[in-house]
Short mmCIF file of C-alpha atoms in Angstrom, two decimals:
data_model
loop_
_atom_site.label_atom_id
_atom_site.label_comp_id
_atom_site.label_asym_id
_atom_site.label_seq_id
_atom_site.Cartn_x
_atom_site.Cartn_y
_atom_site.Cartn_z
CA MET X 1 0.00 0.00 0.00
CA LYS X 2 2.77 2.44 0.90
CA THR X 3 4.54 1.84 -2.40
CA MET X 4 1.34 2.42 -4.37
CA PHE X 5 0.60 5.64 -2.55
CA ALA X 6 4.15 6.85 -3.22
CA SER X 7 3.69 6.23 -6.93
CA LEU X 8 0.54 8.33 -7.02
CA ILE X 9 2.14 11.13 -5.02
CA ALA X 10 5.19 11.24 -7.29
CA ALA X 11 3.10 11.70 -10.39
CA VAL X 12 0.76 14.31 -8.92
CA THR X 13 3.54 16.38 -7.39
CA LEU X 14 6.20 16.17 -10.08
CA GLY X 15 4.23 15.40 -13.23
CA LEU X 16 6.32 12.30 -13.93
CA SER X 17 5.61 10.15 -16.94
CA PRO X 18 3.58 6.97 -16.36
CA ALA X 19 6.66 4.79 -16.80
CA MET X 20 8.71 6.73 -14.24
CA ALA X 21 5.83 6.93 -11.79
CA GLN X 22 5.39 3.18 -11.80
CA GLU X 23 8.97 2.06 -11.37
CA ASP X 24 8.22 0.92 -7.82
CA ALA X 25 4.82 -0.56 -8.61
CA PRO X 26 4.18 -4.23 -7.83
CA ALA X 27 4.61 -7.02 -10.34
CA GLU X 28 1.05 -6.61 -11.63
CA THR X 29 2.20 -3.57 -13.67
CA SER X 30 4.83 -5.56 -15.56
CA ALA X 31 5.09 -5.86 -19.32
CA GLU X 32 2.78 -8.90 -19.16
CA ALA X 33 -0.14 -6.72 -18.04
CA PRO X 34 -2.87 -5.87 -20.58
CA ALA X 35 -2.03 -2.93 -22.82
CA ASP X 36 -3.74 0.45 -22.64
CA ALA X 37 -6.23 1.35 -25.33
CA GLU X 38 -4.61 2.81 -28.44
CA GLY X 39 -3.63 6.45 -28.07
CA CYS X 40 -4.28 6.57 -24.32
CA GLU X 41 -1.83 7.58 -21.61
CA ASP X 42 -1.87 9.01 -18.08
CA HIS X 43 -2.31 12.75 -17.73
CA GLY X 44 0.77 14.43 -16.33
CA ALA X 45 -1.21 15.74 -13.34
CA LEU X 46 -2.09 12.33 -11.90
CA THR X 47 -0.90 8.85 -12.72
CA ARG X 48 -2.95 5.68 -12.40
CA TYR X 49 -3.41 3.39 -9.44
CA PRO X 50 -0.75 0.71 -10.04
CA GLY X 51 -2.06 -2.26 -11.95
CA SER X 52 -4.82 -0.30 -13.68
CA VAL X 53 -5.29 -0.38 -17.45
CA ILE X 54 -6.71 2.49 -19.53
CA GLU X 55 -9.61 0.98 -21.49
CA TRP X 56 -11.00 4.28 -22.87
CA CYS X 57 -9.86 7.88 -23.15
CA LYS X 58 -11.03 11.16 -24.62
CA THR X 59 -9.43 14.61 -24.76
CA ASP X 60 -11.28 17.78 -25.77
CA ASN X 61 -9.22 20.91 -26.41
CA TYR X 62 -12.24 22.92 -25.26
CA LEU X 63 -15.32 21.75 -23.40
CA PRO X 64 -17.74 23.32 -20.92
CA TYR X 65 -17.78 21.12 -17.82
CA LYS X 66 -20.09 20.94 -14.80
CA ILE X 67 -18.58 19.83 -11.50
CA PRO X 68 -21.07 18.83 -8.78
CA VAL X 69 -20.06 19.84 -5.26
CA GLY X 70 -23.33 19.34 -3.37
CA PRO X 71 -25.79 16.48 -2.78
CA VAL X 72 -28.72 15.46 -4.93
CA THR X 73 -31.67 17.80 -4.35
CA GLY X 74 -34.33 16.24 -6.56
CA TYR X 75 -34.99 13.97 -9.49
CA ARG X 76 -31.79 13.99 -11.57
CA ALA X 77 -30.85 17.29 -9.92
CA ILE X 78 -27.92 18.56 -7.87
CA GLY X 79 -28.23 22.04 -6.39
CA ASP X 80 -24.58 23.08 -6.18
CA TRP X 81 -22.25 23.03 -9.20
CA VAL X 82 -19.00 24.63 -10.32
CA GLU X 83 -19.42 25.48 -13.99
CA THR X 84 -16.12 25.78 -15.81
CA GLU X 85 -14.58 25.19 -19.23
CA GLY X 86 -11.25 24.38 -20.80
CA ARG X 87 -9.19 21.40 -21.91
CA VAL X 88 -10.81 18.22 -20.60
CA THR X 89 -8.88 14.94 -20.45
CA ARG X 90 -10.73 11.80 -19.41
CA ASN X 91 -9.20 8.37 -18.78
CA PHE X 92 -11.23 5.32 -17.82
CA TYR X 93 -9.26 2.74 -15.83
CA SER X 94 -10.04 -0.88 -15.06
CA LEU X 95 -8.27 -2.51 -12.11
CA LYS X 96 -8.61 -6.30 -11.99
CA GLY X 97 -7.69 -8.34 -8.94
CA GLU X 98 -8.15 -8.22 -5.19
CA ARG X 99 -7.99 -4.44 -4.66
CA THR X 100 -11.21 -2.78 -3.52
CA HIS X 101 -12.71 0.60 -4.34
CA PRO X 102 -12.28 2.07 -0.79
CA GLU X 103 -8.56 1.33 -1.03
CA VAL X 104 -8.26 2.94 -4.47
CA TRP X 105 -10.38 5.93 -3.38
CA LYS X 106 -8.18 6.52 -0.30
CA ASN X 107 -4.99 6.45 -2.37
CA TYR X 108 -6.30 8.99 -4.85
CA LYS X 109 -7.55 11.30 -2.10
CA ASP X 110 -4.26 11.16 -0.19
CA ALA X 111 -2.31 11.85 -3.38
CA LEU X 112 -4.41 14.92 -4.19
CA VAL X 113 -4.11 16.32 -0.66
CA GLU X 114 -0.36 15.72 -0.59
CA ALA X 115 -0.01 17.59 -3.90
CA GLY X 116 -1.78 20.66 -2.51
CA PHE X 117 -5.22 20.21 -4.03
CA GLU X 118 -8.24 21.57 -2.20
CA ILE X 119 -10.84 18.81 -1.91
CA ILE X 120 -14.11 20.31 -3.10
CA ALA X 121 -16.28 17.17 -3.08
CA GLU X 122 -15.80 13.71 -1.61
CA GLY X 123 -17.70 10.63 -0.57
CA MET X 124 -17.18 6.89 -0.52
CA PHE X 125 -19.77 4.23 0.22
CA PRO X 126 -19.67 0.43 0.57
CA GLU X 127 -23.05 0.19 -1.18
CA SER X 128 -23.75 1.72 -4.58
CA ASN X 129 -27.39 2.73 -4.04
CA VAL X 130 -26.75 5.55 -1.54
CA ARG X 131 -29.46 8.08 -2.31
CA GLY X 132 -28.33 11.62 -2.86
CA GLU X 133 -25.01 11.78 -1.05
CA ILE X 134 -21.84 12.96 -2.76
CA GLY X 135 -20.13 9.97 -4.33
CA GLY X 136 -23.20 7.73 -4.15
CA GLY X 137 -24.66 5.92 -7.11
CA ASN X 138 -27.51 8.37 -7.73
CA TRP X 139 -25.16 11.34 -7.41
CA LEU X 140 -22.73 9.86 -9.92
CA GLY X 141 -25.60 9.24 -12.32
CA VAL X 142 -26.48 12.95 -12.30
CA TYR X 143 -22.79 13.89 -12.70
CA TYR X 144 -22.32 11.65 -15.74
CA ARG X 145 -25.63 12.74 -17.29
CA ASN X 146 -24.52 16.39 -17.18
CA ASN X 147 -21.11 15.60 -18.70
CA ALA X 148 -21.76 13.16 -21.51
CA PHE X 149 -18.86 10.88 -22.40
CA GLY X 150 -19.25 11.81 -26.07
CA LYS X 151 -17.62 8.63 -27.35
CA PRO X 152 -18.71 5.01 -26.90
CA GLY X 153 -16.53 2.41 -25.26
CA ALA X 154 -15.60 0.73 -22.00
CA VAL X 155 -16.40 3.88 -20.00
CA ASN X 156 -20.06 2.91 -20.30
CA LYS X 157 -19.42 0.38 -17.56
CA LEU X 158 -19.94 3.30 -15.19
CA VAL X 159 -23.55 3.72 -16.28
CA SER X 160 -24.44 0.08 -16.97
CA GLY X 161 -23.97 -1.44 -13.51
CA THR X 162 -23.69 -5.12 -12.63
CA SER X 163 -25.52 -7.44 -10.26
CA SER X 164 -22.42 -7.64 -8.08
CA SER X 165 -21.73 -3.91 -7.86
CA GLY X 166 -20.32 -3.28 -4.43
CA GLY X 167 -20.12 0.48 -3.92
CA THR X 168 -19.07 3.84 -5.31
CA GLY X 169 -17.00 6.89 -4.51
CA ALA X 170 -15.75 10.25 -5.73
CA VAL X 171 -13.03 12.68 -4.74
CA PHE X 172 -12.68 15.99 -6.58
CA GLY X 173 -9.73 18.34 -6.13
CA LYS X 174 -8.98 21.92 -7.21
CA LYS X 175 -5.65 23.71 -7.40
CA GLU X 176 -4.70 27.22 -8.48
CA ARG X 177 -1.72 27.34 -10.84
CA ALA X 178 0.16 30.34 -12.18
CA GLU X 179 -1.52 30.09 -15.57
CA ASP X 180 -4.93 28.68 -14.63
CA THR X 181 -7.02 26.56 -12.28
CA ILE X 182 -6.83 22.78 -12.61
CA TYR X 183 -9.45 20.31 -11.41
CA VAL X 184 -8.77 16.60 -10.93
CA LEU X 185 -11.98 14.60 -10.60
CA VAL X 186 -11.87 10.92 -9.62
CA SER X 187 -15.07 8.85 -9.65
CA LEU X 188 -15.13 5.11 -9.22
CA GLU X 189 -17.14 2.02 -8.44
CA GLN X 190 -16.69 -1.58 -7.38
CA HIS X 191 -17.94 -2.73 -10.75
CA SER X 192 -17.75 -6.39 -9.83
CA LYS X 193 -16.15 -8.54 -7.17
CA ASP X 194 -12.79 -8.49 -8.93
CA GLU X 195 -12.88 -5.18 -10.84
CA VAL X 196 -12.66 -1.55 -9.75
CA ALA X 197 -13.66 0.90 -12.49
CA ALA X 198 -12.44 4.51 -12.23
CA LEU X 199 -12.82 7.64 -14.35
CA VAL X 200 -10.11 10.28 -13.87
CA THR X 201 -11.05 13.63 -15.40
CA VAL X 202 -8.64 16.57 -15.57
CA VAL X 203 -10.03 20.01 -16.42
CA GLU X 204 -7.46 22.70 -17.24
CA THR X 205 -9.09 26.11 -17.50
CA LYS X 206 -6.34 27.92 -19.40
CA GLU X 207 -7.95 29.45 -22.47
CA ALA X 208 -7.44 27.17 -25.46
CA GLU X 209 -6.10 28.43 -28.75
CA SER X 210 -8.66 28.11 -31.52
CA GLY X 211 -8.16 27.28 -35.18
CA LEU X 212 -5.48 24.67 -34.48
CA VAL X 213 -7.50 21.58 -35.39
CA VAL X 214 -7.93 20.54 -39.02
CA ALA X 215 -10.10 17.71 -40.29
CA ASN X 216 -8.38 14.33 -40.56
CA ALA X 217 -9.75 11.74 -42.96
CA GLU X 218 -8.95 8.74 -40.76
CA ALA X 219 -10.46 10.31 -37.63
CA MET X 220 -13.56 11.42 -39.51
CA GLY X 221 -13.96 7.91 -40.89
CA LYS X 222 -13.97 6.47 -37.37
CA ASP X 223 -16.61 9.00 -36.35
CA ILE X 224 -18.78 8.01 -39.31
CA GLU X 225 -18.44 4.33 -38.43
CA GLU X 226 -19.22 4.85 -34.73
CA LEU X 227 -21.62 7.81 -34.75
CA GLY X 228 -22.86 8.18 -38.31
CA ARG X 229 -21.64 11.78 -38.45
CA THR X 230 -18.49 13.87 -38.08
CA VAL X 231 -17.60 17.53 -37.67
CA ILE X 232 -15.41 19.03 -40.40
CA ASP X 233 -12.81 20.90 -38.36
CA GLY X 234 -10.74 23.63 -39.99
CA LEU X 235 -13.38 25.31 -42.16
CA PHE X 236 -13.27 29.12 -42.19
CA PHE X 237 -15.88 31.53 -43.55
CA ASP X 238 -16.02 35.29 -43.92
CA HIS X 239 -17.85 36.85 -40.98
CA ASP X 240 -21.61 36.38 -41.29
CA LYS X 241 -21.18 35.08 -44.86
CA ALA X 242 -21.06 31.73 -46.63
CA THR X 243 -17.78 32.49 -48.44
CA LEU X 244 -15.15 29.83 -47.72
CA LYS X 245 -11.72 31.26 -46.96
CA ALA X 246 -8.57 29.94 -48.63
CA GLU X 247 -7.30 28.49 -45.33
CA SER X 248 -10.16 25.95 -45.50
CA LYS X 249 -8.34 24.00 -48.23
CA PRO X 250 -6.48 21.55 -45.90
CA ALA X 251 -9.80 20.55 -44.33
CA LEU X 252 -11.48 20.14 -47.72
CA ASP X 253 -8.54 18.01 -48.88
CA GLU X 254 -9.16 15.64 -45.97
CA VAL X 255 -12.90 15.49 -46.63
CA ALA X 256 -12.17 14.58 -50.25
CA LYS X 257 -9.88 11.76 -49.06
CA LEU X 258 -12.63 10.49 -46.78
CA LEU X 259 -15.21 10.53 -49.57
CA GLU X 260 -12.82 8.62 -51.82
CA THR X 261 -12.38 5.87 -49.20
CA MET X 262 -16.16 5.70 -48.67
CA ALA X 263 -17.12 5.73 -52.34
CA ASP X 264 -20.25 3.68 -51.74
CA LYS X 265 -21.75 6.16 -49.25
CA SER X 266 -23.73 9.38 -49.62
CA PHE X 267 -23.93 12.19 -47.08
CA TYR X 268 -25.85 15.19 -45.89
CA VAL X 269 -23.66 18.27 -45.55
CA VAL X 270 -25.27 20.00 -42.55
CA GLY X 271 -24.62 23.59 -41.52
CA HIS X 272 -25.04 24.76 -37.92
CA THR X 273 -24.90 28.20 -36.27
CA ASP X 274 -24.95 29.60 -32.77
CA ALA X 275 -28.12 31.23 -31.40
CA THR X 276 -27.07 34.85 -31.97
CA GLY X 277 -29.57 36.65 -34.20
CA THR X 278 -32.92 35.56 -35.57
CA PHE X 279 -33.78 31.98 -36.40
CA ALA X 280 -34.58 32.80 -40.03
CA TYR X 281 -31.22 34.50 -40.52
CA ASN X 282 -29.28 31.65 -38.90
CA GLN X 283 -31.16 28.96 -40.79
CA LYS X 284 -30.34 30.60 -44.12
CA LEU X 285 -26.70 31.20 -43.15
CA SER X 286 -26.27 27.57 -42.10
CA ALA X 287 -27.86 26.32 -45.34
CA ASP X 288 -25.68 28.63 -47.44
CA ARG X 289 -22.51 27.51 -45.68
CA ALA X 290 -23.42 23.85 -46.15
CA ALA X 291 -24.02 24.53 -49.84
CA ALA X 292 -20.65 26.30 -50.13
CA VAL X 293 -18.88 23.22 -48.75
CA ARG X 294 -20.84 20.90 -51.04
CA ASP X 295 -20.09 23.10 -54.07
CA ALA X 296 -16.38 23.24 -53.26
CA LEU X 297 -16.20 19.45 -53.01
CA MET X 298 -18.06 19.03 -56.31
CA GLN X 299 -16.14 21.69 -58.27
CA ASP X 300 -12.62 21.30 -56.88
CA TYR X 301 -12.56 17.56 -56.09
CA ALA X 302 -15.01 16.12 -58.64
CA VAL X 303 -17.28 14.60 -56.02
CA ALA X 304 -20.51 13.44 -57.68
CA SER X 305 -23.43 15.74 -56.93
CA GLU X 306 -25.77 12.86 -56.04
CA ARG X 307 -23.52 11.91 -53.11
CA LEU X 308 -23.94 15.23 -51.27
CA GLN X 309 -27.08 16.98 -50.08
CA ALA X 310 -26.70 20.36 -48.34
CA GLU X 311 -29.03 21.29 -45.48
CA GLY X 312 -29.02 23.98 -42.79
CA VAL X 313 -30.49 23.64 -39.29
CA GLY X 314 -29.38 26.98 -37.84
CA PRO X 315 -29.16 26.87 -34.02
CA LEU X 316 -31.41 23.82 -33.55
CA SER X 317 -28.71 21.30 -32.66
CA PRO X 318 -26.09 22.92 -30.38
CA VAL X 319 -23.28 20.84 -28.97
CA PHE X 320 -22.59 23.32 -26.13
CA THR X 321 -24.38 26.14 -24.38
CA ASN X 322 -24.61 29.43 -26.29
CA ALA X 323 -24.09 31.38 -23.07
CA ALA X 324 -20.31 31.62 -23.57
CA GLU X 325 -18.25 32.46 -26.66
CA GLY X 326 -16.37 29.16 -26.44
CA GLY X 327 -19.64 27.28 -26.74
CA ARG X 328 -20.94 29.50 -29.53
CA GLU X 329 -17.73 28.89 -31.50
CA LYS X 330 -18.21 25.11 -31.26
CA ASN X 331 -21.84 25.42 -32.32
CA ARG X 332 -20.81 27.19 -35.56
CA ARG X 333 -19.84 24.13 -37.57
CA VAL X 334 -20.45 21.99 -40.66
CA GLU X 335 -20.97 18.25 -40.32
CA LEU X 336 -21.06 15.26 -42.65
CA VAL X 337 -23.99 12.99 -41.77
CA GLU X 338 -24.26 9.56 -43.36
CA LYS X 339 -27.48 9.04 -45.35
#
């Protein structure tokens, strides 16, 4: 136990890499252990509990995030939240073996306290059906519902439950840094008799640079296969117009590659706006922008017209709240939706 706690403390305090942080971990973290999911690694702020495997991960350069810090007050409702935004990194860990969720919870809490985090919410229960208390099963359900995972995978264990579920817990920490505020949010459950499932979420509130992400054909293809739709990142239009700027070409190049690899599929090109202005204005703007993308793909990349249908839905399908500029920026987008 002492060795495991030291590993967690080292990573939280010094930001060590996963490999360095686990040098003293027990044999269960050896090379024979199951591999992490492709593209996943520990966040530099907090390493894993030794022996855990990352089965799912997701990083958003910008995301509004709601952090519950009070008990459940009603049906699917918590009365006290910290509403923040920034870069959100989520890792879902599975720990197989004899370790129990109270032991894992205690190690994470001690590591956060030792690293100077203020604990803003905590609770751990031997039974998972605790009604309303911080860290209980109902409380976690409201927390997850307000912060959708946004990508399918093993993380859904946390909302599926099992007949042998043995309890839940959460410990949320906050720390002021020179450049921003960082939150580390650990929620977990005794998913079964021999498995502890934990979601470690890190929210870094430093303002993210925009315009850095460009569409990638391979990533968009995975979105189409899993979700039936994908956002075309890296499109730029003149302000309040449907004129595509020259810097949109790299994104269009990638869309053309995607369409070539999916030659048997047809798509809706769907324009979206934020909620600023009238609905009629936004609906027309979104339709015109979708048409501009369709026309560019047809004229510059010889995509057959029957494969693309342009539509605009204005502000009707936001991905984030329109209350903040960061959310409005994400809502202004063009998507490919499989027919």
